[in-house]
PDB file of C-alpha atoms in Angstrom:
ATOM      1  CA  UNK A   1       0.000   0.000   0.000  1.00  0.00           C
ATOM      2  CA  UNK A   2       2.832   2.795   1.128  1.00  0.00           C
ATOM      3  CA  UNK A   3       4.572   2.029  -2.383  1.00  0.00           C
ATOM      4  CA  UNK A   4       1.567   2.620  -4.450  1.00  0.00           C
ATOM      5  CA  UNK A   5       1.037   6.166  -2.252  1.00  0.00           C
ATOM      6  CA  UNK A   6       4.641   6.978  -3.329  1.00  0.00           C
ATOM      7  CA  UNK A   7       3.254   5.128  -6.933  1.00  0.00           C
ATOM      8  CA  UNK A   8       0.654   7.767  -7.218  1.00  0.00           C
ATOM      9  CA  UNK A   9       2.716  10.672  -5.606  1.00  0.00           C
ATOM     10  CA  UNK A  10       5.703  10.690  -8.185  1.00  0.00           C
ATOM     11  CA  UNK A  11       2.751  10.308 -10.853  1.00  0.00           C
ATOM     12  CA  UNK A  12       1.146  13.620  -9.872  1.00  0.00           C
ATOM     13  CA  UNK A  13       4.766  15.305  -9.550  1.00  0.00           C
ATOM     14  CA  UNK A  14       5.403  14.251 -13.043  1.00  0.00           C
ATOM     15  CA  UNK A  15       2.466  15.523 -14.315  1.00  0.00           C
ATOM     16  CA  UNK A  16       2.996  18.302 -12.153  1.00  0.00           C
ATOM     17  CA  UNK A  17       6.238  18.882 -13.860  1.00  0.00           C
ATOM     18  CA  UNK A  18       4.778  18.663 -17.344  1.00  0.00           C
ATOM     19  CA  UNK A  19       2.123  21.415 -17.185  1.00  0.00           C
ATOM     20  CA  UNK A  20       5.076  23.512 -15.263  1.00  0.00           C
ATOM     21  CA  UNK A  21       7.334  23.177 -18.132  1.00  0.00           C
ATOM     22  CA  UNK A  22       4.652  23.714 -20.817  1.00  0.00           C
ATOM     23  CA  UNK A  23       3.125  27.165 -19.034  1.00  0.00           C
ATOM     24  CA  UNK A  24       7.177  28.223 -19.018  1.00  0.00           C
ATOM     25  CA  UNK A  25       7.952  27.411 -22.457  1.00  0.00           C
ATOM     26  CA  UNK A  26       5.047  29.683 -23.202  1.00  0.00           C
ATOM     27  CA  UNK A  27       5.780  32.422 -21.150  1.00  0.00           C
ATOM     28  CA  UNK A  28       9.711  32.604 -21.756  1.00  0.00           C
ATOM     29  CA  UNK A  29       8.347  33.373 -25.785  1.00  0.00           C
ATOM     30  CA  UNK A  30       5.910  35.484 -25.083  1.00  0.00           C
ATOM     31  CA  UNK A  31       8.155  37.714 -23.148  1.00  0.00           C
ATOM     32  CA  UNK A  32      11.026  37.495 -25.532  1.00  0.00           C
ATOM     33  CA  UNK A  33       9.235  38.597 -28.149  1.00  0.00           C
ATOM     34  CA  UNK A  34       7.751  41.614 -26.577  1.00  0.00           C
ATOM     35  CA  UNK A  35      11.586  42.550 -25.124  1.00  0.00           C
ATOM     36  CA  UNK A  36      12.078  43.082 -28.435  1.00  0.00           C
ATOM     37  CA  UNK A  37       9.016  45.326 -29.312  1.00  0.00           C
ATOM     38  CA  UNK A  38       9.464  47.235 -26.334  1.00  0.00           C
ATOM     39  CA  UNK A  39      13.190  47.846 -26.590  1.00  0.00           C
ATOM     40  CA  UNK A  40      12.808  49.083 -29.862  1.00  0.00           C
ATOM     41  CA  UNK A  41       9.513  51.191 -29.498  1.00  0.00           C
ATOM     42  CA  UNK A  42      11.551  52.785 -25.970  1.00  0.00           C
ATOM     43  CA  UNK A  43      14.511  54.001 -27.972  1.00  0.00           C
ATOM     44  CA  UNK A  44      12.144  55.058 -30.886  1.00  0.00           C
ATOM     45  CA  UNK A  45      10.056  57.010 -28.397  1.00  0.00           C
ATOM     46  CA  UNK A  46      12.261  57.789 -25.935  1.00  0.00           C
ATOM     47  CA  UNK A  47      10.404  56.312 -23.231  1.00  0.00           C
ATOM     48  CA  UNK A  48      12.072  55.454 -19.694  1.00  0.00           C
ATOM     49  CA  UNK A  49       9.162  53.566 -18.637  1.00  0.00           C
ATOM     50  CA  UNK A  50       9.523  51.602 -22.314  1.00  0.00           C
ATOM     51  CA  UNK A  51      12.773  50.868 -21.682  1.00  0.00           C
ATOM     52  CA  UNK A  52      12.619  49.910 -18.138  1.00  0.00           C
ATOM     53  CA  UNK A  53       9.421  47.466 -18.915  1.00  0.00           C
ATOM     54  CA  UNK A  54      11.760  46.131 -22.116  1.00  0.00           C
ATOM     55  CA  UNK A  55      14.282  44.844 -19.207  1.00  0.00           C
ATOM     56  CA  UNK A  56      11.902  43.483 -17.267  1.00  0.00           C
ATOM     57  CA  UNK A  57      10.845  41.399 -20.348  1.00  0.00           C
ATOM     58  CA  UNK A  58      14.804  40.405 -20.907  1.00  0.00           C
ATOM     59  CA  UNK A  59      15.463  39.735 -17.153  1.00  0.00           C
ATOM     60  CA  UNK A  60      12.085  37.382 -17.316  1.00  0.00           C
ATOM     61  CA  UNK A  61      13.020  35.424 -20.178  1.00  0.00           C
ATOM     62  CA  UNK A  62      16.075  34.905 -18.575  1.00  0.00           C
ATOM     63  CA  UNK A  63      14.263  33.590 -15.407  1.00  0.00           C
ATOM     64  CA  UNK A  64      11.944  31.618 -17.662  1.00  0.00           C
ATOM     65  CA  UNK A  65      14.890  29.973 -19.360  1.00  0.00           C
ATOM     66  CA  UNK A  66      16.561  29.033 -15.876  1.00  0.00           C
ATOM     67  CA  UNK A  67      13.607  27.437 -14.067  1.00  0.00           C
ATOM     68  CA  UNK A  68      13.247  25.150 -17.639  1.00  0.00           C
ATOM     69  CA  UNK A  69      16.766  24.401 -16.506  1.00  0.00           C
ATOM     70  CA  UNK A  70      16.259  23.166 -12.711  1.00  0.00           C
ATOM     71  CA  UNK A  71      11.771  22.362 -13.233  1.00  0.00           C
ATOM     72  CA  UNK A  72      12.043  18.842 -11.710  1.00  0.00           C
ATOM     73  CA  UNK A  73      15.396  18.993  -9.515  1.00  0.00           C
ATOM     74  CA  UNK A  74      15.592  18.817  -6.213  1.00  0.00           C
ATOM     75  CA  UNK A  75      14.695  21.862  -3.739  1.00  0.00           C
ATOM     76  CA  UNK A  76      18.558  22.758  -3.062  1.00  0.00           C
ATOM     77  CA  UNK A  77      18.828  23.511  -6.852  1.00  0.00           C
ATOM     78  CA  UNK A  78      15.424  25.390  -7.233  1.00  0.00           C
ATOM     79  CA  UNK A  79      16.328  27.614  -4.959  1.00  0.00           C
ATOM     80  CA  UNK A  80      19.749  28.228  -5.653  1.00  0.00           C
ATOM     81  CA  UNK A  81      17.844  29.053  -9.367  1.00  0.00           C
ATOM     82  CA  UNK A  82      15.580  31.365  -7.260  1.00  0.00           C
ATOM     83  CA  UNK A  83      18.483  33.013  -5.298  1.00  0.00           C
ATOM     84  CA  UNK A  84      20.099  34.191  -8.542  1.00  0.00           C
ATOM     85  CA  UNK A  85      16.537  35.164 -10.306  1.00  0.00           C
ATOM     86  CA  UNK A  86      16.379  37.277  -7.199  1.00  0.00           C
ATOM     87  CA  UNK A  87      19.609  39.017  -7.342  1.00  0.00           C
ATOM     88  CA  UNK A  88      19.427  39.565 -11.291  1.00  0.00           C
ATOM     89  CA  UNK A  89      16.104  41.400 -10.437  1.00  0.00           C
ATOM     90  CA  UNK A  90      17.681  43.330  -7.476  1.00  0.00           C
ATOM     91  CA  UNK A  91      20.009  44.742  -9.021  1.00  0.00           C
ATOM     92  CA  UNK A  92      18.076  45.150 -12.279  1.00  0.00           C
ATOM     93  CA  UNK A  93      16.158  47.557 -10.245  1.00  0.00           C
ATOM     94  CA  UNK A  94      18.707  49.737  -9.295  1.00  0.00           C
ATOM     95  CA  UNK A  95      20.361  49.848 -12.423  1.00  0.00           C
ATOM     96  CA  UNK A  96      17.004  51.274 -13.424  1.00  0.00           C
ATOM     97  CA  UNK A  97      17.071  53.508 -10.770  1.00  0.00           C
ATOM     98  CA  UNK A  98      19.919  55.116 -12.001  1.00  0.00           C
ATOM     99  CA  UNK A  99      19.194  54.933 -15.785  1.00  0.00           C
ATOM    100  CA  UNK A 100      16.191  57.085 -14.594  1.00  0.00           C
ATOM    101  CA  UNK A 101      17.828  59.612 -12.831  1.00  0.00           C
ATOM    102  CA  UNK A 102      20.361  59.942 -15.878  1.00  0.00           C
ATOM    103  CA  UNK A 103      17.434  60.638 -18.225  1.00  0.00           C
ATOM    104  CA  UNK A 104      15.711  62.921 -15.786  1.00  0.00           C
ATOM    105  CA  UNK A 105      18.584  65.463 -16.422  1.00  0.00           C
ATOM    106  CA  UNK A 106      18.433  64.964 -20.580  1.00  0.00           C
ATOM    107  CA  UNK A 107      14.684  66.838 -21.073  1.00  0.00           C
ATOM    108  CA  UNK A 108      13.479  64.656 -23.376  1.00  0.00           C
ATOM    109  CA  UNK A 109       9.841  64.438 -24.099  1.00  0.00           C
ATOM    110  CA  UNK A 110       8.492  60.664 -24.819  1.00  0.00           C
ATOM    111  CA  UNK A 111       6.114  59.943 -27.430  1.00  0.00           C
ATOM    112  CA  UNK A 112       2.786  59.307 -25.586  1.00  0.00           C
ATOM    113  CA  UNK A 113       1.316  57.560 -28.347  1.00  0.00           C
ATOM    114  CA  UNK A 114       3.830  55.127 -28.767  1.00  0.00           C
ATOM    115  CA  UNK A 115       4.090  54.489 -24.787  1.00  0.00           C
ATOM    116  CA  UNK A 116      -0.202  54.065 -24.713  1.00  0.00           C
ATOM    117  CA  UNK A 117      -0.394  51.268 -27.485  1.00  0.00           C
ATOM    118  CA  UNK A 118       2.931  49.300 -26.342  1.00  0.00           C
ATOM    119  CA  UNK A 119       1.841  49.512 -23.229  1.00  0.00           C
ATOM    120  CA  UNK A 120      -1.600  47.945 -23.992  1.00  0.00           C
ATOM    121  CA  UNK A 121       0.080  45.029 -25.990  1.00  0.00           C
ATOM    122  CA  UNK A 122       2.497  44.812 -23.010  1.00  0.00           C
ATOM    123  CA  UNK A 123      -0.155  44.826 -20.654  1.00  0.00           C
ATOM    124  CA  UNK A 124      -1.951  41.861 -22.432  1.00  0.00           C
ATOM    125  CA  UNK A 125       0.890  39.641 -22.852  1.00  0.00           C
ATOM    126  CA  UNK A 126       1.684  39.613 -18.729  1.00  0.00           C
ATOM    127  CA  UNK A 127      -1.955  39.536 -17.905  1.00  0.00           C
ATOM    128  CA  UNK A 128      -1.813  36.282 -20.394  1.00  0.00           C
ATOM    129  CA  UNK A 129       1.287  35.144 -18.033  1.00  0.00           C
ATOM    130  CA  UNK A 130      -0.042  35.313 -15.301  1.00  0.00           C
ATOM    131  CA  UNK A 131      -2.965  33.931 -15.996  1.00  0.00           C
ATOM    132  CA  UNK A 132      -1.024  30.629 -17.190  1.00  0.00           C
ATOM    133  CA  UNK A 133       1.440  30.812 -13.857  1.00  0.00           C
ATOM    134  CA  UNK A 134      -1.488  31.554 -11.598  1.00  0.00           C
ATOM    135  CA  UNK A 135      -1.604  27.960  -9.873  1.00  0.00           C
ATOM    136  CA  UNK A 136       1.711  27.759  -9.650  1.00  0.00           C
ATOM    137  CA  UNK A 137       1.688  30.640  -7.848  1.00  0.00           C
ATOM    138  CA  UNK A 138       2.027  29.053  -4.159  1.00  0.00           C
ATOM    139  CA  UNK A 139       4.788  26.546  -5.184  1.00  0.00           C
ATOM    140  CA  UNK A 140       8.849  26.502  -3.626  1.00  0.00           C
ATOM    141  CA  UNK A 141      10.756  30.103  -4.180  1.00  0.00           C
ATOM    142  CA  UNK A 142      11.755  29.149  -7.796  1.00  0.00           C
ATOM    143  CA  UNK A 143       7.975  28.948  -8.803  1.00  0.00           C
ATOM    144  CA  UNK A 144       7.160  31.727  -7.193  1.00  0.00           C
ATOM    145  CA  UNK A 145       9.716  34.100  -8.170  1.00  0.00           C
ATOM    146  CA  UNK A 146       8.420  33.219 -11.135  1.00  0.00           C
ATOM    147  CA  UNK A 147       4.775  34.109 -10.136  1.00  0.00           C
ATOM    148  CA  UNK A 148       6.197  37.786  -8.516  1.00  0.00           C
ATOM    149  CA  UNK A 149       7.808  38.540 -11.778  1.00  0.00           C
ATOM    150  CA  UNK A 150       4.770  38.180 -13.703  1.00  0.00           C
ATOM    151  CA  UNK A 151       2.613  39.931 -11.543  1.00  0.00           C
ATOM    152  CA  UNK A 152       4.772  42.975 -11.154  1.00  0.00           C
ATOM    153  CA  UNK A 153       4.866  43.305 -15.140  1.00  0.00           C
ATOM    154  CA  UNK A 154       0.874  43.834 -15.319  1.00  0.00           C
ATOM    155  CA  UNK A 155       1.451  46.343 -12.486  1.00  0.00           C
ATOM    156  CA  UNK A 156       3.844  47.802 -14.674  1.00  0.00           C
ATOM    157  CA  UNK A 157       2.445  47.882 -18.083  1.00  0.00           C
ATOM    158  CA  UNK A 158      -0.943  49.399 -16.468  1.00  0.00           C
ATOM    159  CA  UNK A 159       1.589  52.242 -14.888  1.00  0.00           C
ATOM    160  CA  UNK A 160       3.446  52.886 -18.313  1.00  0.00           C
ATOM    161  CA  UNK A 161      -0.241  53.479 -20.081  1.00  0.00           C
ATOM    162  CA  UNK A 162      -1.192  55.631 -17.140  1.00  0.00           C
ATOM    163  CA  UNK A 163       2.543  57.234 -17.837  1.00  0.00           C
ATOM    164  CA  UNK A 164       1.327  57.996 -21.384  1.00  0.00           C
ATOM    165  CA  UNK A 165      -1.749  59.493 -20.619  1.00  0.00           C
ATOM    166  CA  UNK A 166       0.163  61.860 -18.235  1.00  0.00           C
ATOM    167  CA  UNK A 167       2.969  62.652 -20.700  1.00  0.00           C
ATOM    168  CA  UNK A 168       0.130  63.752 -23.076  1.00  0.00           C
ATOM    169  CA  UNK A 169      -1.935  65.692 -20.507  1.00  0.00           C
ATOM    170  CA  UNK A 170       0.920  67.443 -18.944  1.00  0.00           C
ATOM    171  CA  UNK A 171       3.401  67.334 -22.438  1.00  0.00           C
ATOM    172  CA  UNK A 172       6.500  66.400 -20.012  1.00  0.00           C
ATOM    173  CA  UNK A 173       8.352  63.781 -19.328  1.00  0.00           C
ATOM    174  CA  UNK A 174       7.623  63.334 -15.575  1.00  0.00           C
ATOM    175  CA  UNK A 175       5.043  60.968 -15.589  1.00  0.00           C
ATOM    176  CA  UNK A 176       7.425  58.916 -17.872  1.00  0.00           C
ATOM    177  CA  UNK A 177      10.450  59.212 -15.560  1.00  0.00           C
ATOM    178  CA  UNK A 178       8.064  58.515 -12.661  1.00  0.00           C
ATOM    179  CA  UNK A 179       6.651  55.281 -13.701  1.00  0.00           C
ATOM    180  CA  UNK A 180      10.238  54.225 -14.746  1.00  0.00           C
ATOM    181  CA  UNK A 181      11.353  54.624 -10.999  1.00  0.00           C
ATOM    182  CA  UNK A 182       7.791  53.079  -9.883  1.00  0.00           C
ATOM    183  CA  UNK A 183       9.115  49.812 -12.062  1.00  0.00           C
ATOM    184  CA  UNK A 184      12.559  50.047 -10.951  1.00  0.00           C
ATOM    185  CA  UNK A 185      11.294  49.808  -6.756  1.00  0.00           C
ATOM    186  CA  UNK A 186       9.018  46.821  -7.822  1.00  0.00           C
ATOM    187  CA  UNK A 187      11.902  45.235  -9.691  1.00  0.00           C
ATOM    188  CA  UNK A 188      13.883  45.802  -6.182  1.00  0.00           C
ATOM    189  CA  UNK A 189      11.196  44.587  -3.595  1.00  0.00           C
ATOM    190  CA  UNK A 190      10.185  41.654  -5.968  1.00  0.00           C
ATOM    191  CA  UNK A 191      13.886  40.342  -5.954  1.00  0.00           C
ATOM    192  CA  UNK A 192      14.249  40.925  -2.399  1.00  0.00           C
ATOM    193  CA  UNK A 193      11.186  38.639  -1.967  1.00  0.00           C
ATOM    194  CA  UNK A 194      12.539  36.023  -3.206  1.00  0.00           C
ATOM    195  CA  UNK A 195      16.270  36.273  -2.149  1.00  0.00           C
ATOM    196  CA  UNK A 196      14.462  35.834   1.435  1.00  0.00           C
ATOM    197  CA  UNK A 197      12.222  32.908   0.553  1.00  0.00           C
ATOM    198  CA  UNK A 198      15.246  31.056  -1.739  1.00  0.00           C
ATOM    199  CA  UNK A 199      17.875  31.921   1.804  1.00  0.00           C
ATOM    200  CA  UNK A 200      15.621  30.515   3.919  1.00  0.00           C
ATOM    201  CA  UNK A 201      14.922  27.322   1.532  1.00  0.00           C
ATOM    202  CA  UNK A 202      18.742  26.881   1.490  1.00  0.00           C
ATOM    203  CA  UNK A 203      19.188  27.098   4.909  1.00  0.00           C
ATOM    204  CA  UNK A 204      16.312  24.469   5.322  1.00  0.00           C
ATOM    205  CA  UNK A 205      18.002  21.997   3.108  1.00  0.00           C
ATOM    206  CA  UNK A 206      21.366  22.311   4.732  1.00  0.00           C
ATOM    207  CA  UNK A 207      20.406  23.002   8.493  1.00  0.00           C
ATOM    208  CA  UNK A 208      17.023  21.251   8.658  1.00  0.00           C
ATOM    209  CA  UNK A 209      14.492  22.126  11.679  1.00  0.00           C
ATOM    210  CA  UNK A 210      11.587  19.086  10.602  1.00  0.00           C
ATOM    211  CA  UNK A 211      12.288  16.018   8.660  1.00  0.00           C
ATOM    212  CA  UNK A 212      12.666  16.750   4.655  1.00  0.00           C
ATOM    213  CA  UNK A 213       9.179  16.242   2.251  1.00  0.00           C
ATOM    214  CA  UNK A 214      11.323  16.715  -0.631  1.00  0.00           C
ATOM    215  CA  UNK A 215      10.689  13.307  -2.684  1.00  0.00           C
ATOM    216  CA  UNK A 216      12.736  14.138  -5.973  1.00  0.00           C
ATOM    217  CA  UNK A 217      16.533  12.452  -5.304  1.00  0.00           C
ATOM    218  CA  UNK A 218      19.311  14.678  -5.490  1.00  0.00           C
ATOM    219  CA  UNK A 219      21.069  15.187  -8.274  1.00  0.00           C
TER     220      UNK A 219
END
């Protein structure tokens, strides 16, 4: 009887696993192709927020591309994934931070237009994320590092259209330069997030306080 529990147990993680790696091969395409309509329409408008969003899309392909990598390993590995994810987006952040500041002092004035209708298509492509990644959205750090990323982008596309809108109400580039900092804080709490959850994951495998529930052997 107690082998066909662990039977039906490694059944369900394999499917499990399946549907994980399907909703990621998904999502790491959707957002590389929209890094590369963002990145282009933020240079061609001259859009902080663009260009800030555009990064986000890069530094979650990335992430989508690494959990592919460790999806089925065991927990030491998913969250030594989820520890890096975390520090990419960390310091992603900042680095926008300061790209920011840098284009507060150029005077530039965006194109609204552009930022509105990117920022719709962006907008759509994360809320079609996170729909996927939603019930995965309570899993071990990696998964849910995954989950934070995708949820901060729709936060972020619906502040780069409301960007727009102020950019063409108030024909300055504030509203653009303030969204871009907006995106850059997320990008820095979100990666703090989950350097916490992936530190304290580690520090379970290595120093545990209860026996282990991790089933997959190590590898």
């Amino acid at each position: 009887m107690a082998g066909g529990c662990c039977d039906c147990a490694d059944t369900a993680r394999k499917i499990e696993d399946r549907a994980w790696r399907r909703v990621l091969w998904i999502a790491l395409f959707i957002n590389a192709g929209m890094f590369g309509v963002e990145i282009v329409a933020g240079v061609t408008a001259g859009s902080a927020a663009l260009k800030a969003d555009a990064l986000d899309f890069l530094g979650d392909s990335a992430n989508y591309a690494i959990s592919l990598g460790v999806a089925g390993l065991a927990l030491k590995w998913r969250a030594r994934a989820a520890l890096a994810k975390g520090a990419s987006l960390f310091l992603l952040g900042l680095w926008v931070i300061g790209s920011t500041i840098w284009m507060a002092t150029a005077g530039t004035l965006p194109r609204a237009e552009t930022m509105g209708a990117i920022g719709v298509l962006a907008l759509a492509a994360n809320l079609l994320c996170a729909l996927l990644l939603w019930r995965h959205r309570e899993g071990d750090a990696n998964r849910r590092s995954v989950w934070i990323c995708s949820r901060n982008d729709a936060i972020g596309n619906v502040a780069v259209v409301v960007a727009a809108l102020g950019v063409l109400g108030t024909e300055t580039a504030w509203p653009d330069i303030t969204v871009a900092a907006v995106l850059a804080l997320l990008g820095v709490s979100g990666g703090w997030q989950i350097i916490r959850q992936a530190w304290s994951e580690l520090k379970e495998v290595h120093f545990p306080t209860s026996p282990q529930t991790e089933t997959v052997p190590q590898r």
